[in-house]
Coordinates of C-alpha atoms in Angstrom, one line a residue:
M22 CA -5.8 -14.3 -5.5
R23 CA -4.4 -11.9 -2.8
F24 CA -5.9 -9.0 -4.8
Q25 CA -9.3 -9.0 -4.9
P26 CA -9.6 -9.6 -1.1
R27 CA -6.9 -6.7 -0.7
L28 CA -8.5 -3.9 -2.2
L29 CA -11.5 -4.6 -1.1
G30 CA -10.0 -4.3 2.5
V31 CA -9.0 -1.1 1.4
I32 CA -12.3 0.2 -0.8
A33 CA -14.3 -0.8 2.9
K34 CA -11.7 0.9 5.3
V35 CA -11.9 4.5 2.9
E36 CA -16.4 4.3 2.7
D37 CA -16.3 2.9 6.4
R38 CA -15.2 6.7 7.2
Y39 CA -17.1 8.5 4.6
R40 CA -20.1 6.8 6.6
S41 CA -18.5 8.4 9.6
I42 CA -18.8 11.8 8.0
K43 CA -21.9 11.1 7.0
Q44 CA -23.4 10.7 10.2
E45 CA -21.3 13.5 11.9
E46 CA -23.2 16.0 8.8
K47 CA -26.5 14.2 10.0
R48 CA -25.6 14.8 14.2
L49 CA -24.4 18.0 13.2
I50 CA -27.5 19.2 11.2
A51 CA -30.2 17.6 14.0
R52 CA -27.7 20.3 16.2
K53 CA -28.3 23.6 14.5
S54 CA -30.4 25.7 15.9
K55 CA -27.9 25.0 19.0
L56 CA -24.8 25.8 17.2
S57 CA -22.9 29.1 15.9
I58 CA -23.7 29.4 11.9
S59 CA -20.2 31.0 10.8
W60 CA -18.6 27.2 12.7
F61 CA -21.3 25.3 11.7
S62 CA -21.1 26.6 7.8
R63 CA -17.1 26.1 8.0
R64 CA -18.1 22.6 9.7
M65 CA -20.1 21.4 7.3
A66 CA -17.4 22.9 4.4
K67 CA -14.7 21.0 5.7
L68 CA -16.2 17.6 6.2
A69 CA -18.2 18.3 3.0
R70 CA -14.5 18.1 1.2
Y71 CA -13.3 15.5 3.1
A72 CA -16.5 13.2 1.5
D73 CA -15.8 13.8 -2.0
A74 CA -11.5 13.4 -1.3
L75 CA -13.0 10.1 -0.1
L76 CA -15.5 9.5 -3.7
E77 CA -12.8 10.0 -5.2
V78 CA -10.6 7.5 -3.5
L79 CA -13.3 5.0 -4.0
A80 CA -13.2 5.9 -7.6
L81 CA -9.6 5.3 -7.7
S82 CA -9.6 2.3 -5.4
R83 CA -12.0 1.0 -8.1
A84 CA -11.0 2.0 -11.3
I85 CA -7.6 -0.3 -10.7
G86 CA -10.5 -3.4 -9.8
D87 CA -11.6 -2.7 -12.9
G88 CA -8.6 -2.8 -14.5
F89 CA -8.5 -6.5 -13.2
A90 CA -12.1 -7.4 -13.9
W91 CA -11.5 -6.3 -17.3
T92 CA -8.8 -8.9 -17.5
F93 CA -11.0 -11.3 -17.5
Y94 CA -14.3 -10.0 -18.8
E95 CA -12.9 -8.3 -22.3
G96 CA -14.2 -11.4 -24.4
D97 CA -17.9 -10.7 -23.1
R98 CA -18.4 -6.6 -24.2
D99 CA -21.9 -7.4 -25.2
L100 CA -22.6 -8.6 -21.5
I101 CA -20.7 -5.3 -20.1
A102 CA -23.0 -3.1 -22.4
E103 CA -25.7 -4.9 -19.8
H104 CA -24.2 -4.0 -16.6
L105 CA -23.7 -0.5 -17.7
K106 CA -27.7 -0.1 -17.9
Q107 CA -27.9 -0.2 -14.4
Q108 CA -27.5 1.9 -11.7
P109 CA -24.2 2.3 -9.8
Q110 CA -24.0 1.1 -6.9
L111 CA -21.4 3.8 -5.0
L112 CA -20.6 1.9 -1.4
L113 CA -20.2 -1.7 -0.9
P114 CA -23.5 -3.6 1.5
P115 CA -23.7 -2.5 5.1
K116 CA -23.0 -4.5 8.1
L117 CA -23.9 -8.1 7.4
G118 CA -24.6 -8.4 3.9
A119 CA -20.6 -6.8 3.5
V120 CA -19.7 -10.0 5.4
G121 CA -21.5 -12.6 3.2
E122 CA -19.8 -11.1 0.4
R123 CA -16.4 -10.9 1.7
L124 CA -16.0 -14.4 2.7
T125 CA -18.0 -15.5 -0.9
L126 CA -14.8 -14.3 -2.2
E127 CA -12.0 -15.3 0.7
N128 CA -12.9 -18.7 -0.5
M129 CA -14.7 -19.3 -3.7
Q130 CA -12.6 -17.6 -6.1
G131 CA -11.0 -21.2 -7.2
L132 CA -14.5 -23.2 -7.1
D133 CA -14.2 -25.8 -9.4
G134 CA -11.3 -23.8 -11.6
K135 CA -13.4 -21.1 -12.0
L136 CA -12.7 -17.3 -10.9
L137 CA -14.5 -15.2 -9.0
I138 CA -15.4 -11.6 -9.7
Y139 CA -16.3 -9.5 -6.6
H140 CA -18.8 -7.1 -8.4
G141 CA -18.2 -4.4 -5.3
T142 CA -14.5 -3.3 -6.2
T143 CA -15.4 -2.4 -9.4
S144 CA -17.5 0.1 -11.2
F145 CA -19.0 -1.2 -13.9
L146 CA -20.5 -4.9 -13.0
R147 CA -23.7 -4.0 -11.5
L148 CA -25.6 -7.7 -12.4
G149 CA -25.4 -9.2 -9.3
D150 CA -22.3 -9.3 -7.0
I151 CA -20.1 -11.9 -8.4
T152 CA -19.5 -13.1 -11.9
F153 CA -17.3 -16.7 -12.2
I154 CA -15.2 -16.5 -15.2
D155 CA -14.1 -20.2 -16.9
L156 CA -10.6 -19.1 -17.4
A157 CA -10.3 -22.3 -20.4
T158 CA -12.1 -20.3 -22.5
A159 CA -11.7 -16.3 -20.7
R160 CA -15.4 -15.9 -20.7
V161 CA -18.1 -15.4 -18.1
A162 CA -19.1 -18.7 -17.1
C163 CA -22.2 -17.3 -14.5
I164 CA -23.2 -14.5 -12.5
G165 CA -25.1 -14.1 -9.1
E166 CA -26.3 -12.3 -7.0
I167 CA -25.5 -13.1 -2.8
K168 CA -27.4 -13.1 0.2
T169 CA -26.6 -13.1 4.2
R170 CA -28.3 -14.1 7.3
R171 CA -27.3 -14.7 10.5
Q172 CA -28.4 -18.3 12.0
D173 CA -27.6 -17.2 15.6
E174 CA -24.2 -15.2 17.6
N175 CA -21.1 -17.7 16.3
T176 CA -23.0 -18.3 12.1
I177 CA -23.7 -16.9 9.5
Q178 CA -25.2 -18.6 6.0
I179 CA -24.6 -17.7 2.6
S180 CA -27.0 -18.1 -0.2
M181 CA -25.8 -17.9 -4.0
T182 CA -28.0 -17.4 -7.0
L183 CA -26.4 -18.1 -10.1
I184 CA -27.2 -17.2 -14.1
A185 CA -25.6 -19.0 -17.1
G186 CA -26.2 -19.6 -20.5
D187 CA -26.4 -23.2 -20.5
R188 CA -25.7 -25.6 -17.0
E189 CA -22.5 -26.4 -18.0
S190 CA -21.7 -23.2 -17.3
F191 CA -22.0 -23.6 -13.4
P192 CA -19.3 -23.8 -11.2
K193 CA -19.5 -27.7 -10.0
P194 CA -19.4 -27.7 -5.9
P195 CA -16.3 -29.5 -4.5
A196 CA -17.1 -33.4 -3.3
N197 CA -19.1 -32.9 -0.3
K198 CA -16.9 -34.3 2.8
V199 CA -19.2 -32.4 5.5
S200 CA -16.5 -31.7 8.4
P201 CA -17.4 -32.9 12.1
K202 CA -17.2 -29.3 13.4
R203 CA -19.6 -27.7 10.8
T204 CA -22.8 -27.9 11.1
R205 CA -25.6 -29.0 7.9
L206 CA -28.5 -25.6 7.9
E207 CA -31.2 -25.9 6.8
P208 CA -31.7 -24.1 3.1
M209 CA -32.0 -20.3 3.8
V210 CA -35.9 -19.4 4.4
L211 CA -35.7 -15.7 3.4
T212 CA -38.8 -12.7 3.8
P213 CA -41.5 -11.8 1.6
A214 CA -39.8 -8.9 0.9
M215 CA -36.2 -10.5 0.3
Q216 CA -37.8 -13.2 -1.6
S217 CA -40.0 -10.6 -4.6
R218 CA -36.3 -8.5 -4.5
L219 CA -34.3 -12.1 -5.5
K220 CA -37.0 -12.2 -7.8
R221 CA -36.7 -9.0 -8.9
Q222 CA -32.0 -9.2 -9.5
R223 CA -32.7 -12.6 -11.0
D224 CA -34.8 -12.1 -13.7
R225 CA -33.1 -8.8 -14.7
M226 CA -29.1 -10.6 -14.3
G227 CA -31.2 -13.6 -17.2
E228 CA -33.1 -11.4 -19.2
A229 CA -29.7 -9.7 -19.8
V230 CA -27.4 -12.7 -20.2
S231 CA -29.7 -13.3 -22.9
R232 CA -30.1 -10.7 -24.7
A233 CA -26.3 -10.4 -24.3
R234 CA -25.1 -13.7 -25.5
A235 CA -28.0 -13.0 -28.5
S236 CA -26.4 -10.4 -29.9
T237 CA -26.4 -10.6 -33.5
T238 CA -23.9 -7.5 -34.3
T239 CA -22.0 -8.0 -36.9
R240 CA -17.8 -7.3 -35.8
V241 CA -16.1 -5.8 -38.6
N242 CA -12.5 -5.5 -38.6
A243 CA -10.6 -1.9 -38.8
R244 CA -8.6 -1.0 -41.6
H245 CA -6.3 1.7 -39.2
N246 CA -5.9 1.6 -35.5
G247 CA -3.5 3.5 -34.0
F248 CA -3.3 6.1 -30.4
Y249 CA -1.7 7.9 -28.9
Y250 CA 0.3 6.3 -26.3
E251 CA 4.0 6.8 -27.2
A252 CA 3.1 11.0 -27.2
L253 CA 1.5 10.4 -23.6
E254 CA 4.7 8.7 -22.4
A255 CA 7.3 10.8 -23.3
V256 CA 5.7 14.1 -22.5
V257 CA 5.1 12.0 -18.5
A258 CA 8.9 10.8 -18.7
R259 CA 9.5 15.0 -19.3
S260 CA 7.5 16.1 -16.7
H261 CA 8.9 18.3 -13.8
A262 CA 7.6 20.9 -10.7
R263 CA 8.7 24.1 -12.0
G264 CA 5.9 24.0 -15.7
F265 CA 4.4 21.7 -18.2
E266 CA 5.6 19.9 -20.8
W267 CA 3.9 19.8 -23.8
E268 CA 4.0 17.0 -26.5
Q269 CA 1.8 17.1 -29.9
A270 CA -0.2 14.6 -30.7
G271 CA -1.0 14.4 -34.3
K272 CA -2.4 17.9 -36.0
G273 CA -4.9 18.8 -33.4
M274 CA -3.8 17.8 -30.1
L275 CA -1.3 18.7 -27.5
L276 CA -1.0 17.0 -24.1
G277 CA 0.4 18.7 -21.3
A278 CA 1.8 17.3 -17.9
L279 CA 3.2 18.5 -15.3
R280 CA 4.6 16.9 -11.4
M281 CA 3.4 17.3 -9.2
S282 CA 4.8 15.9 -5.9
Q283 CA 7.4 13.4 -5.1
T284 CA 5.3 11.7 -1.8
S285 CA 2.6 8.7 -2.6
R286 CA 0.6 10.0 -0.3
L287 CA -3.6 10.7 -1.4
S288 CA -4.2 13.1 0.7
D289 CA -1.7 15.7 -0.7
R290 CA -3.9 14.7 -3.5
Y291 CA -7.6 14.8 -2.5
L292 CA -6.6 17.2 0.2
P293 CA -3.3 19.5 -0.3
R294 CA -2.2 22.0 2.3
K295 CA -1.4 24.2 -0.5
E296 CA -3.1 24.5 -3.9
T297 CA -0.2 24.2 -7.2
P298 CA -1.2 27.6 -9.6
V299 CA -1.4 25.2 -11.8
N300 CA -3.0 28.9 -13.9
E301 CA 0.6 30.1 -13.6
L302 CA 2.2 26.9 -14.7
L303 CA -0.1 27.2 -18.0
T304 CA 2.2 30.7 -18.7
G305 CA 2.8 30.6 -22.6
V306 CA 0.2 28.1 -23.4
E307 CA -1.7 30.6 -25.9
S308 CA 1.5 30.8 -28.4
R309 CA 1.8 26.1 -27.9
A310 CA -2.2 26.4 -28.8
L311 CA -2.1 28.2 -31.8
S312 CA 0.1 25.4 -32.9
L313 CA -2.7 23.6 -33.1
V314 CA -5.0 26.1 -35.8
K315 CA -5.3 24.8 -39.2
S316 CA -4.9 28.4 -40.7
D317 CA -7.0 28.1 -43.8
S318 CA -10.3 26.6 -42.2
P319 CA -13.4 28.4 -40.1
D320 CA -13.6 25.5 -38.1
N321 CA -11.0 25.9 -35.8
S322 CA -12.3 25.6 -31.9
M323 CA -9.9 24.5 -28.3
I324 CA -11.4 21.7 -25.7
V325 CA -9.1 21.5 -23.0
G326 CA -9.3 18.3 -20.6
S327 CA -7.4 16.1 -18.3
I328 CA -6.6 12.5 -18.8
G329 CA -7.1 10.3 -15.8
S330 CA -7.1 12.6 -12.5
S331 CA -10.6 12.2 -11.2
K332 CA -13.3 10.3 -11.6
D333 CA -15.3 11.4 -14.4
E334 CA -12.7 10.5 -16.4
L335 CA -12.1 7.4 -14.4
R336 CA -15.5 6.3 -15.8
V337 CA -15.7 2.9 -18.4
S338 CA -17.9 2.1 -21.2
F339 CA -17.9 -1.4 -22.9
D340 CA -16.6 0.5 -26.2
T341 CA -13.3 1.7 -24.8
L342 CA -10.5 0.2 -22.6
P343 CA -10.6 1.2 -19.0
F344 CA -7.8 3.6 -18.5
A345 CA -5.6 1.1 -16.4
Q346 CA -6.0 -1.6 -18.9
W347 CA -4.0 1.5 -21.7
P348 CA -1.0 -0.9 -23.0
I349 CA 1.3 2.2 -21.3
D350 CA 3.9 1.9 -19.2
T351 CA 3.1 0.9 -15.3
Q352 CA 4.8 3.9 -14.2
V353 CA 3.1 6.5 -16.4
L354 CA -0.2 4.5 -15.2
G355 CA 0.9 4.8 -11.9
D356 CA 2.3 8.6 -12.0
I357 CA -1.1 9.7 -13.4
L358 CA -3.7 8.1 -11.3
F359 CA -2.3 8.2 -8.0
G360 CA -1.6 12.2 -8.2
R361 CA 2.3 12.0 -9.4
V362 CA 2.2 13.6 -13.0
L363 CA -1.1 15.7 -13.7
V364 CA -2.0 15.7 -17.2
V365 CA -4.0 17.9 -19.3
S366 CA -5.1 18.2 -23.1
L367 CA -5.9 21.0 -26.1
F368 CA -7.6 19.8 -28.5
N369 CA -9.3 21.7 -31.6
P370 CA -11.2 19.2 -33.9
G371 CA -11.4 21.2 -36.9
H372 CA -8.6 19.2 -38.3
I373 CA -11.8 16.3 -38.1
W374 CA -14.0 19.2 -40.1
S375 CA -11.9 20.2 -43.0
A376 CA -10.8 16.3 -43.8
L377 CA -14.9 16.1 -44.2
R378 CA -14.8 19.1 -46.4
E379 CA -12.1 17.8 -48.0
R380 CA -14.1 14.3 -49.0
G381 CA -17.2 16.5 -50.1
F382 CA -18.7 17.1 -47.1
E383 CA -20.8 20.3 -46.2
V384 CA -20.6 20.1 -42.6
S385 CA -23.1 22.0 -39.6
L386 CA -21.7 23.3 -36.3
D387 CA -22.7 25.1 -34.0
Q388 CA -21.4 28.6 -32.3
R389 CA -19.2 27.3 -30.0
G390 CA -17.0 24.9 -32.6
A391 CA -19.5 21.2 -32.0
F392 CA -20.6 18.8 -34.9
R393 CA -24.6 18.5 -35.7
T394 CA -25.0 17.2 -39.2
A395 CA -22.1 16.0 -42.4
K396 CA -24.0 15.7 -45.8
R397 CA -23.0 15.0 -49.5
R398 CA -24.6 14.3 -52.6
K399 CA -24.3 12.2 -54.8
G400 CA -26.1 12.3 -58.4
K401 CA -29.7 12.1 -56.4
K402 CA -28.5 10.7 -53.4
E403 CA -27.6 12.3 -50.3
E404 CA -25.2 11.0 -48.0
R405 CA -25.5 11.8 -43.8
L406 CA -23.2 12.0 -41.5
E407 CA -24.5 11.8 -37.3
H408 CA -22.9 11.8 -33.9
I409 CA -19.9 12.5 -35.7
G410 CA -19.0 14.1 -31.6
Y411 CA -18.7 10.5 -30.4
F412 CA -15.3 9.9 -32.4
T413 CA -14.0 12.4 -32.2
N414 CA -14.2 12.2 -28.4
L415 CA -11.8 9.2 -29.3
I416 CA -9.3 11.3 -29.9
Q417 CA -9.7 13.5 -26.6
R418 CA -10.6 10.7 -24.8
S419 CA -8.6 7.9 -26.2
L420 CA -5.8 8.9 -27.2
M421 CA -7.6 7.6 -30.5
T422 CA -5.2 9.1 -34.0
E423 CA -6.7 10.9 -35.8
E424 CA -5.9 8.6 -39.2
S425 CA -7.7 6.0 -37.6
V426 CA -11.0 8.6 -36.9
L427 CA -10.8 9.1 -40.0
A428 CA -10.1 6.0 -41.2
M429 CA -13.0 4.9 -39.3
I430 CA -15.4 7.4 -40.6
D431 CA -14.2 6.3 -44.4
Q432 CA -14.8 2.6 -43.6
L433 CA -18.7 3.5 -42.7
I434 CA -19.4 5.9 -45.6
D435 CA -18.2 2.4 -47.3
M436 CA -20.7 -0.6 -45.1
S437 CA -23.2 2.2 -46.0
H438 CA -22.8 2.0 -50.0
D439 CA -22.3 -2.1 -49.3
Q440 CA -25.9 -2.1 -48.0
L441 CA -27.8 -0.1 -50.5
K442 CA -26.1 -2.1 -53.4
A443 CA -27.2 -4.7 -51.4
K444 CA -30.8 -3.2 -50.5
G445 CA -31.3 -0.9 -53.5
E446 CA -33.0 1.4 -51.2
P447 CA -32.2 3.6 -48.3
V448 CA -30.1 2.5 -45.6
R449 CA -29.2 4.0 -41.8
V450 CA -25.6 2.0 -40.9
E451 CA -24.8 2.5 -37.0
F452 CA -21.5 2.2 -36.0
A453 CA -20.0 1.0 -32.9
P454 CA -16.1 1.2 -32.0
R455 CA -14.7 -1.3 -29.5
I456 CA -11.3 -1.0 -28.5
V457 CA -9.4 -4.4 -27.7
R458 CA -5.8 -4.9 -26.6
W459 CA -3.9 -6.8 -29.4
G460 CA -3.6 -10.3 -29.7
R461 CA -6.9 -10.0 -27.3
R462 CA -9.1 -13.6 -28.3
G463 CA -12.9 -13.5 -28.7

């Protein structure tokens, strides 16, 4: 119960520093004509570097919050998809709004036996400000919007608008035991502008909950699901500062790990006094990359990436697990998240393209080796695969095995055959995998 308020306190402190930097930038821009051009340029560059570092820290903080919230939200993937349709809020609300939301979190986490999840400590919860989780079912009970206003010098007033699929899902308020020290307040009166904004927010939340509850997506269990988590754990365990250690992950991927520093200070990661010569430490990687080449195939290409080292790689999608929820050793997660170990990947999708060719598909690639389309003819019928790049991305970004990806593609083809037999006319099958933790209900 102390986790979310503690994380919120960290995020609020970092955001205060970030806002101070942006204010300083505005102040300097206003005085630019009175300042030395060279000094102004150096100072603005340094402030921009500080701001970027703080944004990375905020992404890291919310990645940890994502892992916590996902534990309780995982059974509501359709609602997560609705959240992700909204624009992300990069910063907490300023001043009074932040006070109201923090007080709500600190005082209402266990209302009526339901856990309150505060959206401001996550990156993927974007509809409203809070969610109440029914712990008996591990499902979302309702989502809500918080409004705050000052009643007088010593009192603020908070109102909550909640949206649920049914009345029974609302948390029930505690028994009415008004303390003599408390004053019963009149209902909050909102300005016309606030009323209009609240109506839009309420309508948006209501429509999202209705769409999520009405989803008729067919659930099909995968025939095979495997991941290269053990390879990741192994290479991080062997990592050191002298150079990259490497671990083969299937036919088409290598994982490399470099231990950066023994310090726990985030400033050494985001504002290092001396840059680590990563390129020099990659000496010899070319010969290792050759081990991924399929010599009898014209489809070889190489995609270089990294795992969990920047805000872009920590982004959440509704179909895969957040990085902080990967079922790997927590020490490995911490080493990667806090920058103690840098993990890079080398991936050759040519093995997937060759496997499709072995299945009789004619594969079309662009000049960079990226997938365009795959098709094959069976009598008078033509089968066409599109957007397979999504599946190869599951290998590189989510560490799904090549065998699992090919098994899903085969399953997709079989599903299209079944629908074709049932309908007797051309069909289009859309396939949206959802990675879940083993044994998860819902």
